[in-house]
Amino acid sequence: MNENKNLGNVAKYYNLRWNAFRIWWHSEETYGVHHGLYDKRAKTFIEAVLNMNDYVGRLFKLKKNSQLKILDAGCGVGGTSIHLAKKYPKTKFLCITNTPSQVELGKKFIKKNKLSNVQIKEMDFLKTNFKDNIFDGIFAIESAAYADDIEKFLKEMKRILKPNGKIIILDGFRIKKEINNLIKKLYETYLYGRGYEKLDLPHLDFFKKNLIDKGFEDIIIKDISKNVTKSQIRGILIGIPFFFSYLIKMILSVGKINSKKNYLDFSMSVSIIAPVIALKQISRYFMISAIKKG
């Protein structure tokens, strides 16, 4: 049995959200279900989503002739690895997700792109079946924060990472320690709508401490919130009609939140809470990298 308690909620969230990602996030084109990274390299939304993928490549310093083995931990449909696999044909990418429907889609997209250097498997990143010291690099885009147990996640990632291998995390982290009850309720509602079971993001200080405790070195933490702001605004605008749809249904007591349609409306609508979280400085979006020393 998969030990990650978030499996049900996360899988439910991504299963129901795929069509929304396909329509509003252009995921059939980019294979991405993550934020776009806006900078001088990317001005349009599609460019920004692909730029986030390339950012991972730049952080790993990948080159055309790089012969590395890289794990995409919590991969979605494998979009980042598919993108990078096309650019770096000698590097092998292995993608893992605990959502079965994402594995099916990922396999379809890999086949469509005729790639032999990328694979996708269903697996819990808290308890993989990989041997020790097998990957040159590991990255997790907007997936590490879903882990029930950050300490267990980092312990497992360190186990399977080669000495001098690099781990890269791109995700939201809580930076505020105390939150008043009203804001906390909004914050938890937002996270529930995003598929989180724990209803809290890992605190940045806690995450850094655990990296140090696990023996990681050369830790770099960079706040890139401003680079994903346009993606967040896009999500807010998309969420507005879903919010009113959900609100009207609840007022009229049509169905229950557990019904697929109502849950989709709810999960899409919670993005309108994002400005409150941002204004209250509850969380920020960070790039974190660290090295497992030999």
Short mmCIF file of C-alpha atoms in Angstrom, two decimals:
data_model
loop_
_atom_site.label_atom_id
_atom_site.label_comp_id
_atom_site.label_asym_id
_atom_site.label_seq_id
_atom_site.Cartn_x
_atom_site.Cartn_y
_atom_site.Cartn_z
CA MET A 1 0.00 0.00 0.00
CA ASN A 2 1.21 3.52 -0.80
CA GLU A 3 2.21 5.17 2.45
CA ASN A 4 1.64 8.74 1.36
CA LYS A 5 -1.63 9.74 3.03
CA ASN A 6 -2.10 12.50 0.46
CA LEU A 7 -2.52 9.98 -2.38
CA GLY A 8 -6.32 10.13 -2.38
CA ASN A 9 -6.69 13.89 -2.27
CA VAL A 10 -3.81 14.67 -4.62
CA ALA A 11 -4.90 12.04 -7.15
CA LYS A 12 -8.49 13.28 -6.96
CA TYR A 13 -7.36 16.86 -7.51
CA TYR A 14 -5.20 16.11 -10.55
CA ASN A 15 -7.65 13.59 -12.04
CA LEU A 16 -10.46 16.14 -12.03
CA ARG A 17 -8.29 19.10 -13.01
CA TRP A 18 -6.72 17.65 -16.17
CA ASN A 19 -9.36 19.02 -18.54
CA ALA A 20 -9.02 22.41 -16.88
CA PHE A 21 -5.25 22.27 -17.28
CA ARG A 22 -5.70 21.19 -20.89
CA ILE A 23 -8.01 24.10 -21.69
CA TRP A 24 -6.70 26.94 -19.53
CA TRP A 25 -3.06 25.93 -19.01
CA HIS A 26 -2.45 24.66 -22.59
CA SER A 27 -1.21 21.39 -21.09
CA GLU A 28 -1.77 19.39 -24.27
CA GLU A 29 0.81 21.69 -25.85
CA THR A 30 3.29 22.22 -23.00
CA TYR A 31 2.51 19.08 -20.93
CA GLY A 32 2.94 21.42 -17.97
CA VAL A 33 0.72 21.65 -14.89
CA HIS A 34 3.00 24.07 -13.04
CA HIS A 35 3.49 27.84 -12.89
CA GLY A 36 5.17 29.67 -15.72
CA LEU A 37 8.45 31.46 -15.06
CA TYR A 38 8.43 34.96 -16.54
CA ASP A 39 11.72 36.72 -17.29
CA LYS A 40 13.54 38.15 -20.31
CA ARG A 41 13.35 34.71 -21.97
CA ALA A 42 9.58 34.38 -21.70
CA LYS A 43 6.83 36.90 -22.34
CA THR A 44 3.81 34.72 -23.22
CA PHE A 45 2.23 32.17 -20.92
CA ILE A 46 3.30 29.15 -22.98
CA GLU A 47 6.84 30.50 -23.17
CA ALA A 48 6.82 30.95 -19.39
CA VAL A 49 5.69 27.38 -18.69
CA LEU A 50 8.42 26.03 -20.95
CA ASN A 51 10.90 28.48 -19.43
CA MET A 52 10.29 26.90 -16.01
CA ASN A 53 11.39 23.62 -17.59
CA ASP A 54 14.49 25.24 -19.06
CA TYR A 55 15.24 26.83 -15.69
CA VAL A 56 15.64 23.32 -14.28
CA GLY A 57 18.03 22.51 -17.12
CA ARG A 58 20.04 25.64 -16.40
CA LEU A 59 20.21 24.86 -12.69
CA PHE A 60 21.57 21.40 -13.49
CA LYS A 61 23.90 22.98 -16.07
CA LEU A 62 22.77 20.45 -18.64
CA LYS A 63 24.54 20.36 -21.98
CA LYS A 64 23.83 18.58 -25.25
CA ASN A 65 26.34 15.85 -24.44
CA SER A 66 25.48 15.51 -20.72
CA GLN A 67 25.10 11.85 -19.77
CA LEU A 68 23.24 12.09 -16.49
CA LYS A 69 20.39 10.27 -14.79
CA ILE A 70 17.78 12.61 -13.36
CA LEU A 71 14.66 11.95 -11.31
CA ASP A 72 11.52 14.05 -11.75
CA ALA A 73 9.88 13.55 -8.33
CA GLY A 74 6.16 14.27 -8.43
CA CYS A 75 6.25 14.77 -12.18
CA GLY A 76 2.68 15.51 -13.20
CA VAL A 77 2.43 14.07 -16.71
CA GLY A 78 6.20 14.30 -17.11
CA GLY A 79 6.10 17.58 -19.00
CA THR A 80 9.36 19.03 -17.72
CA SER A 81 11.29 15.83 -18.39
CA ILE A 82 9.76 15.44 -21.85
CA HIS A 83 10.80 18.99 -22.70
CA LEU A 84 14.33 18.49 -21.38
CA ALA A 85 14.69 15.01 -22.89
CA LYS A 86 14.22 16.49 -26.34
CA LYS A 87 16.96 19.05 -25.72
CA TYR A 88 19.39 16.72 -23.94
CA PRO A 89 19.10 13.32 -25.69
CA LYS A 90 22.00 11.71 -23.80
CA THR A 91 20.54 12.46 -20.36
CA LYS A 92 18.05 9.93 -18.97
CA PHE A 93 14.97 11.18 -17.16
CA LEU A 94 12.81 9.05 -14.88
CA CYS A 95 9.49 10.53 -13.79
CA ILE A 96 7.43 9.33 -10.82
CA THR A 97 3.93 10.31 -9.70
CA ASN A 98 1.37 8.76 -7.38
CA THR A 99 -1.50 9.63 -9.72
CA PRO A 100 -2.31 6.74 -12.13
CA SER A 101 -4.05 8.91 -14.71
CA GLN A 102 -0.93 11.06 -15.00
CA VAL A 103 1.15 7.97 -15.75
CA GLU A 104 -1.22 7.04 -18.59
CA LEU A 105 -1.09 10.55 -20.05
CA GLY A 106 2.68 10.74 -19.62
CA LYS A 107 3.21 7.49 -21.50
CA LYS A 108 1.03 8.79 -24.32
CA PHE A 109 3.01 12.03 -24.56
CA ILE A 110 6.37 10.23 -24.42
CA LYS A 111 5.25 7.94 -27.25
CA LYS A 112 3.94 10.89 -29.24
CA ASN A 113 7.35 12.57 -29.01
CA LYS A 114 9.20 9.31 -29.81
CA LEU A 115 11.52 9.65 -26.83
CA SER A 116 13.67 6.80 -25.57
CA ASN A 117 15.45 8.72 -22.79
CA VAL A 118 12.44 9.41 -20.56
CA GLN A 119 10.17 7.05 -18.60
CA ILE A 120 7.24 7.59 -16.26
CA LYS A 121 6.15 5.31 -13.41
CA GLU A 122 3.58 5.26 -10.63
CA MET A 123 5.51 5.52 -7.38
CA ASP A 124 5.43 7.27 -4.00
CA PHE A 125 8.39 9.60 -3.62
CA LEU A 126 8.38 9.00 0.13
CA LYS A 127 9.20 5.34 -0.41
CA THR A 128 10.75 4.56 -3.78
CA ASN A 129 12.12 1.19 -4.88
CA PHE A 130 15.34 2.64 -6.28
CA LYS A 131 18.79 1.52 -5.20
CA ASP A 132 21.02 3.83 -3.17
CA ASN A 133 23.10 6.50 -4.92
CA ILE A 134 21.53 6.10 -8.36
CA PHE A 135 20.61 9.63 -9.56
CA ASP A 136 22.91 12.48 -10.57
CA GLY A 137 20.11 14.95 -9.96
CA ILE A 138 16.59 15.16 -8.56
CA PHE A 139 14.04 17.90 -9.08
CA ALA A 140 10.55 18.44 -7.71
CA ILE A 141 8.37 21.15 -9.23
CA GLU A 142 5.38 22.00 -7.02
CA SER A 143 5.28 18.50 -5.57
CA ALA A 144 7.49 18.44 -2.46
CA ALA A 145 5.01 20.58 -0.52
CA TYR A 146 2.41 17.81 -0.91
CA ALA A 147 4.56 15.40 1.11
CA ASP A 148 3.06 14.29 4.42
CA ASP A 149 6.51 14.18 5.95
CA ILE A 150 9.22 16.55 4.70
CA GLU A 151 11.89 14.83 6.77
CA LYS A 152 11.03 11.49 5.19
CA PHE A 153 10.98 13.05 1.73
CA LEU A 154 14.45 14.56 2.09
CA LYS A 155 15.82 11.39 3.66
CA GLU A 156 14.61 9.34 0.70
CA MET A 157 15.88 11.84 -1.85
CA LYS A 158 19.29 11.85 -0.21
CA ARG A 159 19.38 8.04 -0.19
CA ILE A 160 18.87 7.74 -3.94
CA LEU A 161 21.00 10.74 -4.89
CA LYS A 162 24.63 10.11 -5.82
CA PRO A 163 27.41 11.78 -3.83
CA ASN A 164 27.82 15.33 -5.17
CA GLY A 165 24.38 15.05 -6.77
CA LYS A 166 22.04 18.04 -6.74
CA ILE A 167 18.43 18.34 -5.60
CA ILE A 168 16.27 21.20 -6.88
CA ILE A 169 12.92 22.21 -5.39
CA LEU A 170 10.58 24.74 -6.99
CA ASP A 171 7.58 25.29 -4.76
CA GLY A 172 5.59 27.45 -2.40
CA PHE A 173 6.74 27.65 1.22
CA ARG A 174 5.16 29.27 4.24
CA ILE A 175 7.21 32.14 5.63
CA LYS A 176 4.83 33.49 8.27
CA LYS A 177 4.76 31.61 11.56
CA GLU A 178 1.63 33.06 13.14
CA ILE A 179 -1.65 33.43 11.24
CA ASN A 180 -4.88 34.79 12.73
CA ASN A 181 -7.92 32.53 12.71
CA LEU A 182 -9.81 34.17 9.83
CA ILE A 183 -6.79 34.25 7.51
CA LYS A 184 -5.87 30.73 8.59
CA LYS A 185 -9.32 29.51 7.56
CA LEU A 186 -8.94 31.10 4.12
CA TYR A 187 -5.41 29.70 3.80
CA GLU A 188 -6.58 26.18 4.68
CA THR A 189 -9.54 26.45 2.29
CA TYR A 190 -7.13 27.39 -0.48
CA LEU A 191 -4.87 24.42 0.25
CA TYR A 192 -7.79 21.99 0.52
CA GLY A 193 -8.99 23.13 -2.89
CA ARG A 194 -5.48 22.52 -4.22
CA GLY A 195 -5.48 18.90 -3.07
CA TYR A 196 -3.48 19.25 0.15
CA GLU A 197 -4.50 16.96 2.99
CA LYS A 198 -2.24 18.51 5.60
CA LEU A 199 -3.64 22.01 4.96
CA ASP A 200 -0.29 23.68 5.46
CA LEU A 201 2.76 24.37 3.36
CA PRO A 202 6.16 23.44 4.76
CA HIS A 203 7.77 26.38 6.53
CA LEU A 204 10.87 27.61 4.72
CA ASP A 205 12.99 27.61 7.91
CA PHE A 206 11.88 24.07 8.73
CA PHE A 207 12.73 22.88 5.23
CA LYS A 208 16.17 24.49 5.33
CA LYS A 209 16.87 23.02 8.77
CA ASN A 210 15.99 19.55 7.50
CA LEU A 211 18.27 19.93 4.51
CA ILE A 212 21.11 20.76 6.90
CA ASP A 213 20.16 17.98 9.32
CA LYS A 214 20.16 15.45 6.46
CA GLY A 215 23.68 16.49 5.50
CA PHE A 216 22.98 18.55 2.39
CA GLU A 217 25.42 21.35 1.68
CA ASP A 218 25.82 24.35 -0.63
CA ILE A 219 22.18 25.25 0.00
CA ILE A 220 20.83 28.04 -2.20
CA ILE A 221 17.43 29.61 -1.55
CA LYS A 222 16.07 32.13 -4.04
CA ASP A 223 12.70 33.88 -3.87
CA ILE A 224 11.28 33.81 -7.40
CA SER A 225 7.73 34.83 -6.46
CA LYS A 226 7.77 37.84 -8.79
CA ASN A 227 8.57 35.53 -11.70
CA VAL A 228 5.44 33.43 -11.19
CA THR A 229 3.06 36.28 -10.33
CA LYS A 230 1.58 36.47 -13.83
CA SER A 231 0.75 32.75 -13.67
CA GLN A 232 -0.97 33.29 -10.35
CA ILE A 233 -2.98 36.20 -11.75
CA ARG A 234 -3.99 33.99 -14.67
CA GLY A 235 -5.22 31.38 -12.19
CA ILE A 236 -7.20 34.00 -10.28
CA LEU A 237 -8.95 35.27 -13.41
CA ILE A 238 -9.74 31.72 -14.53
CA GLY A 239 -11.14 30.94 -11.09
CA ILE A 240 -13.66 33.82 -10.91
CA PRO A 241 -16.49 32.22 -12.97
CA PHE A 242 -15.96 28.90 -11.18
CA PHE A 243 -16.32 30.72 -7.84
CA PHE A 244 -19.71 32.13 -8.81
CA SER A 245 -20.82 28.77 -10.20
CA TYR A 246 -19.86 27.06 -6.95
CA LEU A 247 -21.43 29.79 -4.81
CA ILE A 248 -24.76 29.65 -6.64
CA LYS A 249 -24.89 25.85 -6.35
CA MET A 250 -24.20 25.98 -2.64
CA ILE A 251 -26.85 28.65 -2.09
CA LEU A 252 -29.36 26.58 -4.01
CA SER A 253 -28.08 23.42 -2.30
CA VAL A 254 -27.68 21.71 -5.65
CA GLY A 255 -25.52 18.64 -5.09
CA LYS A 256 -22.71 18.20 -2.62
CA ILE A 257 -19.11 19.33 -2.56
CA ASN A 258 -18.05 15.72 -3.08
CA SER A 259 -19.73 15.51 -6.47
CA LYS A 260 -17.20 15.73 -9.31
CA LYS A 261 -18.61 18.88 -10.89
CA ASN A 262 -18.96 20.76 -7.61
CA TYR A 263 -15.50 19.72 -6.44
CA LEU A 264 -14.04 20.95 -9.73
CA ASP A 265 -15.81 24.30 -9.36
CA PHE A 266 -14.54 24.54 -5.79
CA SER A 267 -10.95 23.60 -6.62
CA MET A 268 -10.86 26.08 -9.50
CA SER A 269 -12.45 28.87 -7.47
CA VAL A 270 -10.05 28.84 -4.51
CA SER A 271 -7.46 30.64 -6.63
CA ILE A 272 -9.30 33.87 -5.81
CA ILE A 273 -7.95 33.49 -2.25
CA ALA A 274 -4.37 33.74 -3.55
CA PRO A 275 -4.22 37.57 -3.29
CA VAL A 276 -5.03 37.39 0.42
CA ILE A 277 -2.22 34.88 0.97
CA ALA A 278 0.15 37.11 -0.99
CA LEU A 279 -0.84 40.35 0.73
CA LYS A 280 -0.54 38.78 4.17
CA GLN A 281 2.89 37.40 3.23
CA ILE A 282 1.92 33.91 4.37
CA SER A 283 3.87 32.11 1.69
CA ARG A 284 6.26 32.78 -1.19
CA TYR A 285 7.55 30.81 -4.17
CA PHE A 286 11.16 29.65 -3.90
CA MET A 287 13.86 27.85 -5.80
CA ILE A 288 15.90 25.72 -3.41
CA SER A 289 18.95 23.72 -4.43
CA ALA A 290 21.38 21.67 -2.39
CA ILE A 291 24.21 19.19 -2.88
CA LYS A 292 24.64 15.78 -1.31
CA LYS A 293 28.30 15.79 -0.43
CA GLY A 294 30.31 12.62 -0.93
#
